[in-house]
Every structure is written in structure tokens, then in C-alpha cells.
Amino acid sequence: MARQAWNTRRFTGIKMSFDYPIPLADSVLEKLQAAGIEKPFEIQTLAAEPVLNGEDCKILAPTGSGKTLSYLLPLITAMEKDSDKRLLVLAASPELASQIAAVYKQF
């Protein structure tokens, strides 16, 4: 089944703009800015809606390409909309779990 092209929305904060296919909270935009992230990597843009919609996803990309935020940003967005939601991320090693937790704590 072919996916329809997403309508990319433009969100503008005080000092940055961030093109992303789903709305992000101002607090998340501020933290992205503080981390020096000015635009999403392609994998983050492609994964946003499927992850937010609860679809099963395999996110494959090279090291350093933004895979962690590709699933965390939509999940953080979902959790902000519904405070009853909880997040469980399974990782292949304690080291990877620690890296994911460190990124999550920034947001």
C-alpha cells in the first residue's frame, strides 16, 4: 500500500523554525533549540506519523542519524496530549538503554 505524502507543517519558535509533520509542544521546540537541533533528519520526518499512529515500525538508519528522536518525539507528543499514557522502550543492551534514557530526559 502506497503512503500519501504528508503535509509538512512549519512551526516557528522564538529563534527557530522546525519543519515536522506533526505539531510539537513549545517546550519540545525549545529543548530542540537548546540542543542545537534546527531541523529534523529525514528518518525523523518519515517516522513521525507512523509512530504517532501506533503503527509497527522498523527504523533503520546509520549511527548518528537521529533514530532515537525519530520515535521519541512522536511518543513524547502523544504523552503530552494524554497524561495517562506511559512509555516503555525496550533496548538490546544496557548501554543502548542508557543512551535512550539520556535523550528522553532532555525532553
N, C-alpha and C. Protein backbone atom coordinates (compact mmCIF):
# COMPACT_ATOMS: atom_id res chain seq x y z
N MET A 1 0.84 -1.17 0.00
CA MET A 1 0.00 0.00 0.00
C MET A 1 0.89 1.24 0.00
N ALA A 2 0.64 2.14 -0.91
CA ALA A 2 1.43 3.37 -1.01
C ALA A 2 0.95 4.39 0.02
N ARG A 3 1.89 5.08 0.61
CA ARG A 3 1.56 6.13 1.56
C ARG A 3 1.33 7.44 0.83
N GLN A 4 0.37 8.19 1.32
CA GLN A 4 0.17 9.52 0.77
C GLN A 4 1.24 10.44 1.34
N ALA A 5 1.59 11.44 0.58
CA ALA A 5 2.58 12.41 1.07
C ALA A 5 2.00 13.16 2.26
N TRP A 6 2.82 13.39 3.24
CA TRP A 6 2.38 14.11 4.43
C TRP A 6 2.41 15.60 4.17
N ASN A 7 1.51 16.31 4.76
CA ASN A 7 1.56 17.77 4.71
C ASN A 7 2.50 18.21 5.81
N THR A 8 3.63 18.73 5.42
CA THR A 8 4.60 19.19 6.41
C THR A 8 4.18 20.57 6.89
N ARG A 9 4.07 20.70 8.18
CA ARG A 9 3.69 21.98 8.78
C ARG A 9 4.96 22.67 9.24
N ARG A 10 4.91 23.96 9.34
CA ARG A 10 6.07 24.73 9.80
C ARG A 10 5.71 25.35 11.14
N PHE A 11 6.52 25.05 12.13
CA PHE A 11 6.31 25.58 13.47
C PHE A 11 7.43 26.55 13.76
N THR A 12 7.08 27.73 14.21
CA THR A 12 8.10 28.75 14.45
C THR A 12 8.14 29.11 15.92
N GLY A 13 9.32 29.01 16.50
CA GLY A 13 9.53 29.41 17.88
C GLY A 13 10.20 30.77 17.90
N ILE A 14 10.72 31.15 19.02
CA ILE A 14 11.33 32.46 19.16
C ILE A 14 12.52 32.63 18.21
N LYS A 15 13.42 31.65 18.18
CA LYS A 15 14.62 31.78 17.38
C LYS A 15 14.76 30.69 16.33
N MET A 16 13.78 29.83 16.18
CA MET A 16 13.96 28.72 15.26
C MET A 16 12.67 28.35 14.56
N SER A 17 12.80 27.67 13.47
CA SER A 17 11.66 27.03 12.84
C SER A 17 12.03 25.57 12.67
N PHE A 18 11.06 24.70 12.74
CA PHE A 18 11.30 23.27 12.71
C PHE A 18 10.23 22.64 11.84
N ASP A 19 10.59 22.18 10.66
CA ASP A 19 9.64 21.52 9.76
C ASP A 19 9.45 20.09 10.22
N TYR A 20 8.22 19.74 10.59
CA TYR A 20 7.94 18.41 11.13
C TYR A 20 6.49 18.08 10.79
N PRO A 21 6.18 16.84 10.47
CA PRO A 21 4.83 16.51 10.01
C PRO A 21 3.75 16.48 11.09
N ILE A 22 4.13 16.60 12.35
CA ILE A 22 3.13 16.65 13.43
C ILE A 22 3.45 17.84 14.33
N PRO A 23 2.44 18.41 14.99
CA PRO A 23 2.71 19.54 15.89
C PRO A 23 3.51 19.10 17.12
N LEU A 24 4.46 19.90 17.49
CA LEU A 24 5.24 19.66 18.70
C LEU A 24 4.95 20.76 19.71
N ALA A 25 4.96 20.40 20.95
CA ALA A 25 4.73 21.38 22.02
C ALA A 25 5.85 22.41 22.02
N ASP A 26 5.53 23.63 22.44
CA ASP A 26 6.53 24.69 22.52
C ASP A 26 7.71 24.27 23.40
N SER A 27 7.42 23.52 24.48
CA SER A 27 8.50 23.09 25.37
C SER A 27 9.47 22.16 24.64
N VAL A 28 8.95 21.31 23.75
CA VAL A 28 9.82 20.41 22.98
C VAL A 28 10.63 21.22 21.97
N LEU A 29 9.98 22.17 21.31
CA LEU A 29 10.70 23.02 20.36
C LEU A 29 11.84 23.78 21.05
N GLU A 30 11.59 24.28 22.25
CA GLU A 30 12.62 25.00 23.00
C GLU A 30 13.79 24.08 23.33
N LYS A 31 13.49 22.84 23.68
CA LYS A 31 14.56 21.89 24.02
C LYS A 31 15.34 21.47 22.79
N LEU A 32 14.65 21.35 21.65
CA LEU A 32 15.35 21.07 20.40
C LEU A 32 16.31 22.21 20.08
N GLN A 33 15.84 23.43 20.26
CA GLN A 33 16.68 24.60 20.02
C GLN A 33 17.88 24.61 20.96
N ALA A 34 17.63 24.33 22.23
CA ALA A 34 18.71 24.31 23.21
C ALA A 34 19.76 23.25 22.87
N ALA A 35 19.31 22.15 22.26
CA ALA A 35 20.23 21.08 21.87
C ALA A 35 20.92 21.37 20.55
N GLY A 36 20.58 22.50 19.93
CA GLY A 36 21.21 22.88 18.67
C GLY A 36 20.62 22.16 17.46
N ILE A 37 19.43 21.59 17.61
CA ILE A 37 18.78 20.88 16.51
C ILE A 37 17.87 21.86 15.79
N GLU A 38 18.23 22.20 14.56
CA GLU A 38 17.47 23.20 13.82
C GLU A 38 16.47 22.62 12.85
N LYS A 39 16.69 21.39 12.42
CA LYS A 39 15.74 20.74 11.51
C LYS A 39 15.83 19.23 11.73
N PRO A 40 14.74 18.52 11.45
CA PRO A 40 14.76 17.08 11.66
C PRO A 40 15.56 16.37 10.57
N PHE A 41 16.14 15.25 10.96
CA PHE A 41 16.74 14.37 9.96
C PHE A 41 15.62 13.70 9.18
N GLU A 42 15.93 13.22 8.00
CA GLU A 42 14.91 12.60 7.15
C GLU A 42 14.21 11.44 7.86
N ILE A 43 14.95 10.62 8.59
CA ILE A 43 14.34 9.48 9.28
C ILE A 43 13.32 9.95 10.31
N GLN A 44 13.57 11.09 10.94
CA GLN A 44 12.63 11.62 11.93
C GLN A 44 11.34 12.08 11.27
N THR A 45 11.45 12.70 10.12
CA THR A 45 10.28 13.15 9.39
C THR A 45 9.46 11.96 8.88
N LEU A 46 10.15 10.96 8.35
CA LEU A 46 9.45 9.80 7.80
C LEU A 46 8.75 8.97 8.88
N ALA A 47 9.33 8.90 10.05
CA ALA A 47 8.79 8.04 11.11
C ALA A 47 7.70 8.71 11.94
N ALA A 48 7.59 10.01 11.91
CA ALA A 48 6.72 10.75 12.84
C ALA A 48 5.28 10.25 12.85
N GLU A 49 4.61 10.27 11.73
CA GLU A 49 3.19 9.89 11.72
C GLU A 49 2.96 8.41 11.99
N PRO A 50 3.74 7.49 11.37
CA PRO A 50 3.51 6.08 11.69
C PRO A 50 3.70 5.77 13.18
N VAL A 51 4.72 6.36 13.80
CA VAL A 51 4.95 6.12 15.23
C VAL A 51 3.80 6.72 16.04
N LEU A 52 3.41 7.95 15.73
CA LEU A 52 2.33 8.61 16.46
C LEU A 52 1.03 7.83 16.32
N ASN A 53 0.81 7.22 15.16
CA ASN A 53 -0.42 6.46 14.92
C ASN A 53 -0.36 5.04 15.48
N GLY A 54 0.74 4.68 16.13
CA GLY A 54 0.85 3.37 16.76
C GLY A 54 1.14 2.24 15.80
N GLU A 55 1.63 2.57 14.61
CA GLU A 55 1.96 1.53 13.64
C GLU A 55 3.26 0.84 14.04
N ASP A 56 3.36 -0.44 13.70
CA ASP A 56 4.62 -1.16 13.89
C ASP A 56 5.64 -0.59 12.91
N CYS A 57 6.80 -0.24 13.41
CA CYS A 57 7.81 0.40 12.57
C CYS A 57 9.18 -0.23 12.80
N LYS A 58 9.93 -0.35 11.73
CA LYS A 58 11.36 -0.65 11.82
C LYS A 58 12.06 0.61 11.35
N ILE A 59 12.85 1.19 12.22
CA ILE A 59 13.53 2.45 11.91
C ILE A 59 15.01 2.12 11.72
N LEU A 60 15.42 2.08 10.48
CA LEU A 60 16.79 1.72 10.15
C LEU A 60 17.50 2.91 9.53
N ALA A 61 18.62 3.29 10.11
CA ALA A 61 19.41 4.40 9.60
C ALA A 61 20.80 4.32 10.23
N PRO A 62 21.77 4.96 9.62
CA PRO A 62 23.14 4.92 10.17
C PRO A 62 23.24 5.56 11.55
N THR A 63 24.29 5.19 12.25
CA THR A 63 24.59 5.78 13.56
C THR A 63 24.68 7.30 13.42
N GLY A 64 24.05 8.01 14.35
CA GLY A 64 24.12 9.47 14.35
C GLY A 64 23.11 10.15 13.45
N SER A 65 22.14 9.38 12.95
CA SER A 65 21.17 9.96 12.01
C SER A 65 19.86 10.35 12.68
N GLY A 66 19.77 10.24 14.00
CA GLY A 66 18.58 10.72 14.70
C GLY A 66 17.51 9.68 14.95
N LYS A 67 17.87 8.40 14.97
CA LYS A 67 16.87 7.35 15.16
C LYS A 67 16.14 7.48 16.50
N THR A 68 16.87 7.80 17.55
CA THR A 68 16.24 7.86 18.87
C THR A 68 15.13 8.92 18.89
N LEU A 69 15.40 10.10 18.39
CA LEU A 69 14.36 11.13 18.34
C LEU A 69 13.28 10.81 17.33
N SER A 70 13.58 9.95 16.37
CA SER A 70 12.56 9.61 15.37
C SER A 70 11.36 8.92 16.01
N TYR A 71 11.58 8.18 17.08
CA TYR A 71 10.43 7.61 17.79
C TYR A 71 10.10 8.34 19.08
N LEU A 72 11.07 8.98 19.71
CA LEU A 72 10.77 9.68 20.96
C LEU A 72 9.92 10.93 20.75
N LEU A 73 10.19 11.72 19.71
CA LEU A 73 9.42 12.96 19.51
C LEU A 73 7.92 12.68 19.36
N PRO A 74 7.51 11.73 18.50
CA PRO A 74 6.06 11.45 18.41
C PRO A 74 5.50 10.87 19.71
N LEU A 75 6.28 10.04 20.39
CA LEU A 75 5.78 9.44 21.63
C LEU A 75 5.66 10.48 22.74
N ILE A 76 6.62 11.39 22.83
CA ILE A 76 6.52 12.49 23.81
C ILE A 76 5.30 13.35 23.50
N THR A 77 5.06 13.61 22.22
CA THR A 77 3.89 14.37 21.80
C THR A 77 2.61 13.68 22.25
N ALA A 78 2.53 12.37 22.04
CA ALA A 78 1.34 11.61 22.45
C ALA A 78 1.17 11.64 23.97
N MET A 79 2.27 11.54 24.70
CA MET A 79 2.19 11.54 26.16
C MET A 79 1.77 12.91 26.69
N GLU A 80 2.17 13.99 26.01
CA GLU A 80 1.76 15.32 26.46
C GLU A 80 0.27 15.54 26.25
N LYS A 81 -0.30 14.91 25.22
CA LYS A 81 -1.73 15.05 24.94
C LYS A 81 -2.57 14.22 25.89
N ASP A 82 -2.02 13.13 26.39
CA ASP A 82 -2.76 12.21 27.25
C ASP A 82 -1.86 11.82 28.42
N SER A 83 -2.06 12.44 29.56
CA SER A 83 -1.17 12.22 30.70
C SER A 83 -1.29 10.82 31.29
N ASP A 84 -2.29 10.05 30.87
CA ASP A 84 -2.41 8.67 31.34
C ASP A 84 -1.52 7.71 30.57
N LYS A 85 -0.97 8.14 29.44
CA LYS A 85 -0.11 7.27 28.64
C LYS A 85 1.24 7.11 29.32
N ARG A 86 1.79 5.93 29.16
CA ARG A 86 3.12 5.62 29.69
C ARG A 86 3.98 5.12 28.54
N LEU A 87 5.28 5.16 28.71
CA LEU A 87 6.20 4.78 27.66
C LEU A 87 7.15 3.71 28.17
N LEU A 88 7.27 2.63 27.40
CA LEU A 88 8.23 1.57 27.68
C LEU A 88 9.04 1.37 26.41
N VAL A 89 10.34 1.58 26.51
CA VAL A 89 11.23 1.38 25.38
C VAL A 89 12.13 0.20 25.72
N LEU A 90 12.12 -0.81 24.86
CA LEU A 90 12.99 -1.97 25.04
C LEU A 90 14.25 -1.77 24.22
N ALA A 91 15.38 -2.07 24.81
CA ALA A 91 16.66 -1.89 24.13
C ALA A 91 17.46 -3.18 24.17
N ALA A 92 18.34 -3.33 23.21
CA ALA A 92 19.11 -4.56 23.06
C ALA A 92 20.24 -4.71 24.08
N SER A 93 20.63 -3.61 24.72
CA SER A 93 21.73 -3.67 25.69
C SER A 93 21.55 -2.58 26.74
N PRO A 94 22.17 -2.77 27.90
CA PRO A 94 22.11 -1.72 28.92
C PRO A 94 22.70 -0.40 28.44
N GLU A 95 23.74 -0.47 27.62
CA GLU A 95 24.36 0.76 27.11
C GLU A 95 23.39 1.53 26.23
N LEU A 96 22.68 0.83 25.34
CA LEU A 96 21.71 1.47 24.46
C LEU A 96 20.54 2.03 25.29
N ALA A 97 20.10 1.27 26.28
CA ALA A 97 19.02 1.76 27.15
C ALA A 97 19.43 3.04 27.86
N SER A 98 20.68 3.10 28.30
CA SER A 98 21.19 4.30 28.96
C SER A 98 21.23 5.49 28.01
N GLN A 99 21.64 5.26 26.76
CA GLN A 99 21.67 6.33 25.77
C GLN A 99 20.27 6.85 25.48
N ILE A 100 19.31 5.94 25.31
CA ILE A 100 17.93 6.33 25.04
C ILE A 100 17.37 7.12 26.22
N ALA A 101 17.62 6.65 27.44
CA ALA A 101 17.14 7.35 28.63
C ALA A 101 17.73 8.76 28.72
N ALA A 102 18.99 8.91 28.36
CA ALA A 102 19.63 10.22 28.41
C ALA A 102 18.97 11.19 27.43
N VAL A 103 18.64 10.71 26.23
CA VAL A 103 17.97 11.56 25.25
C VAL A 103 16.57 11.91 25.75
N TYR A 104 15.85 10.92 26.26
CA TYR A 104 14.49 11.15 26.75
C TYR A 104 14.47 12.20 27.86
N LYS A 105 15.42 12.13 28.77
CA LYS A 105 15.47 13.06 29.91
C LYS A 105 15.67 14.51 29.47
N GLN A 106 16.21 14.72 28.27
CA GLN A 106 16.38 16.08 27.75
C GLN A 106 15.04 16.73 27.41
N PHE A 107 14.01 15.90 27.23
CA PHE A 107 12.72 16.41 26.78
C PHE A 107 11.67 16.23 27.84
